[in-house]
């Protein structure tokens, strides 16, 4: 990590530690430069990264300084969508994640909706009837749950779906029938949510996703559209340019090592100033999308992005949204239980052979807790992320890693939490062993039951 990135992380940590006081000044450029003991150029690069994450912005003039801002989800969703595009996420993975999380969102919305929410849903439905059918209704439903984690993940899934919808021929007869069915489903979903009928809202949403799957069956991702990474009115030109270059990289297949172009070529292609281009490149380098290589044969070179960059960006945004521990738990439990059941079902069907029980495998985490109580939390996270990886859905695996990071940050921030003792470690170890026993036997029902009981028991100290 560069020095500027380290300073940016330090500034962001300060904002989080002080409760994200929107409008407060963190200090003038001179004061920040002195506090962190860095040159003006390093500080300004750090400030650009902080501005990209929408944590704070530098305001010039009297009464200026680095002012804490109110972020939106754009940097977070861009980071996740870009990484998933690089990872070659398939339509089946996207739909699998939607089938897990969107019925959950509809059910929670039915329980929690108020009259203002009903009014907004009905207005959205009326707009849907007067134009093309969109699945943005699911993003709104997720927001109405009041769960910022579920809302952000649904937004990411909606944007990923757009890549496939771009290739669909809605003018074909089958396409028209599917769109009509989608519109009818939206009517039914909103009626169930408005009535507070959780069961029906969940059932109809699941049926609707079958319709979406039929409409998109056999589709490959279409050409990236600007809706994947929209640019709001408040975006700086460099941020918009970084998003555009990312989309262009996705459009040609994301080949690490490929040269996007020399600086002069990029200036001509995108019609921007050198300062805007260089700031955009710093953003791309921060997210490990591409880096500038100097010298003969150099230029902007595509890199293999690390998931941690998108994990950190999403975790930072969600720190601002302050999800409750219930918000975190409901989504994490859904993903972890589904992963365990998927692996068990795969074993039963003969489609999945569990790897050897050596170091680095899921099974190796079973005994980590008992042998090292101080790292029980790490053993717990490794066991379930390992299960998610075996389940084979890259979207849900990334979502779970984001949740694990949020739990880690919350745990570290509390400070006074007791370290799990030998008895806690032994209970975690036993629970993992029993879950794994059911998985190896291919008993997805029992694996699901044991996972749910384990997570219920664990929630008191894990949260």
Tab-separated table of N, CA, C and O in Angstrom, residues 18 45 64 156 171 177 187 189 275 367 375 396 434 446 451:
chain	number	residue	atom	x	y	z
A	18	UNK	N	-14.952	9.114	15.219
A	18	UNK	CA	-15.664	10.280	15.762
A	18	UNK	C	-17.143	10.288	15.407
A	18	UNK	O	-17.835	11.290	15.599
A	45	UNK	N	-2.696	13.586	-2.558
A	45	UNK	CA	-3.100	12.306	-3.158
A	45	UNK	C	-3.990	11.531	-2.187
A	45	UNK	O	-4.986	10.915	-2.593
A	64	UNK	N	-12.331	26.949	5.408
A	64	UNK	CA	-12.251	25.701	4.654
A	64	UNK	C	-11.526	24.612	5.418
A	64	UNK	O	-11.385	24.658	6.635
A	156	UNK	N	-26.219	-4.063	-6.002
A	156	UNK	CA	-25.138	-4.697	-6.775
A	156	UNK	C	-25.713	-5.758	-7.712
A	156	UNK	O	-25.362	-5.822	-8.901
A	171	UNK	N	-38.067	-7.490	-27.848
A	171	UNK	CA	-39.074	-7.369	-28.890
A	171	UNK	C	-39.618	-8.706	-29.356
A	171	UNK	O	-40.652	-8.767	-29.988
A	177	UNK	N	-43.902	-11.754	-23.664
A	177	UNK	CA	-44.676	-12.504	-22.667
A	177	UNK	C	-43.990	-12.479	-21.308
A	177	UNK	O	-44.635	-12.329	-20.263
A	187	UNK	N	-46.881	-6.312	-9.583
A	187	UNK	CA	-48.176	-5.998	-8.971
A	187	UNK	C	-48.408	-6.873	-7.742
A	187	UNK	O	-48.803	-6.390	-6.675
A	189	UNK	N	-46.226	-8.654	-5.943
A	189	UNK	CA	-45.243	-8.447	-4.870
A	189	UNK	C	-45.626	-7.235	-4.033
A	189	UNK	O	-45.656	-7.283	-2.799
A	275	UNK	N	-4.377	16.371	-15.839
A	275	UNK	CA	-4.596	16.275	-14.389
A	275	UNK	C	-5.790	15.381	-14.069
A	275	UNK	O	-5.748	14.586	-13.121
A	367	UNK	N	-10.752	-27.773	13.876
A	367	UNK	CA	-9.980	-27.929	15.102
A	367	UNK	C	-9.167	-26.696	15.469
A	367	UNK	O	-8.520	-26.693	16.501
A	375	UNK	N	-8.022	-17.334	18.718
A	375	UNK	CA	-8.372	-17.096	17.320
A	375	UNK	C	-9.675	-17.812	16.941
A	375	UNK	O	-9.863	-18.216	15.804
A	396	UNK	N	-21.969	-14.518	-3.652
A	396	UNK	CA	-22.268	-14.737	-2.241
A	396	UNK	C	-20.994	-14.873	-1.415
A	396	UNK	O	-20.958	-14.460	-0.248
A	434	UNK	N	-19.891	-31.072	13.825
A	434	UNK	CA	-21.210	-31.650	13.577
A	434	UNK	C	-21.770	-31.188	12.230
A	434	UNK	O	-22.401	-31.959	11.509
A	446	UNK	N	-30.163	-31.647	7.531
A	446	UNK	CA	-29.508	-31.675	8.837
A	446	UNK	C	-28.398	-30.627	8.906
A	446	UNK	O	-28.203	-29.976	9.935
A	451	UNK	N	-26.445	-25.723	11.258
A	451	UNK	CA	-25.876	-24.393	11.024
A	451	UNK	C	-26.721	-23.324	11.694
A	451	UNK	O	-26.200	-22.390	12.320
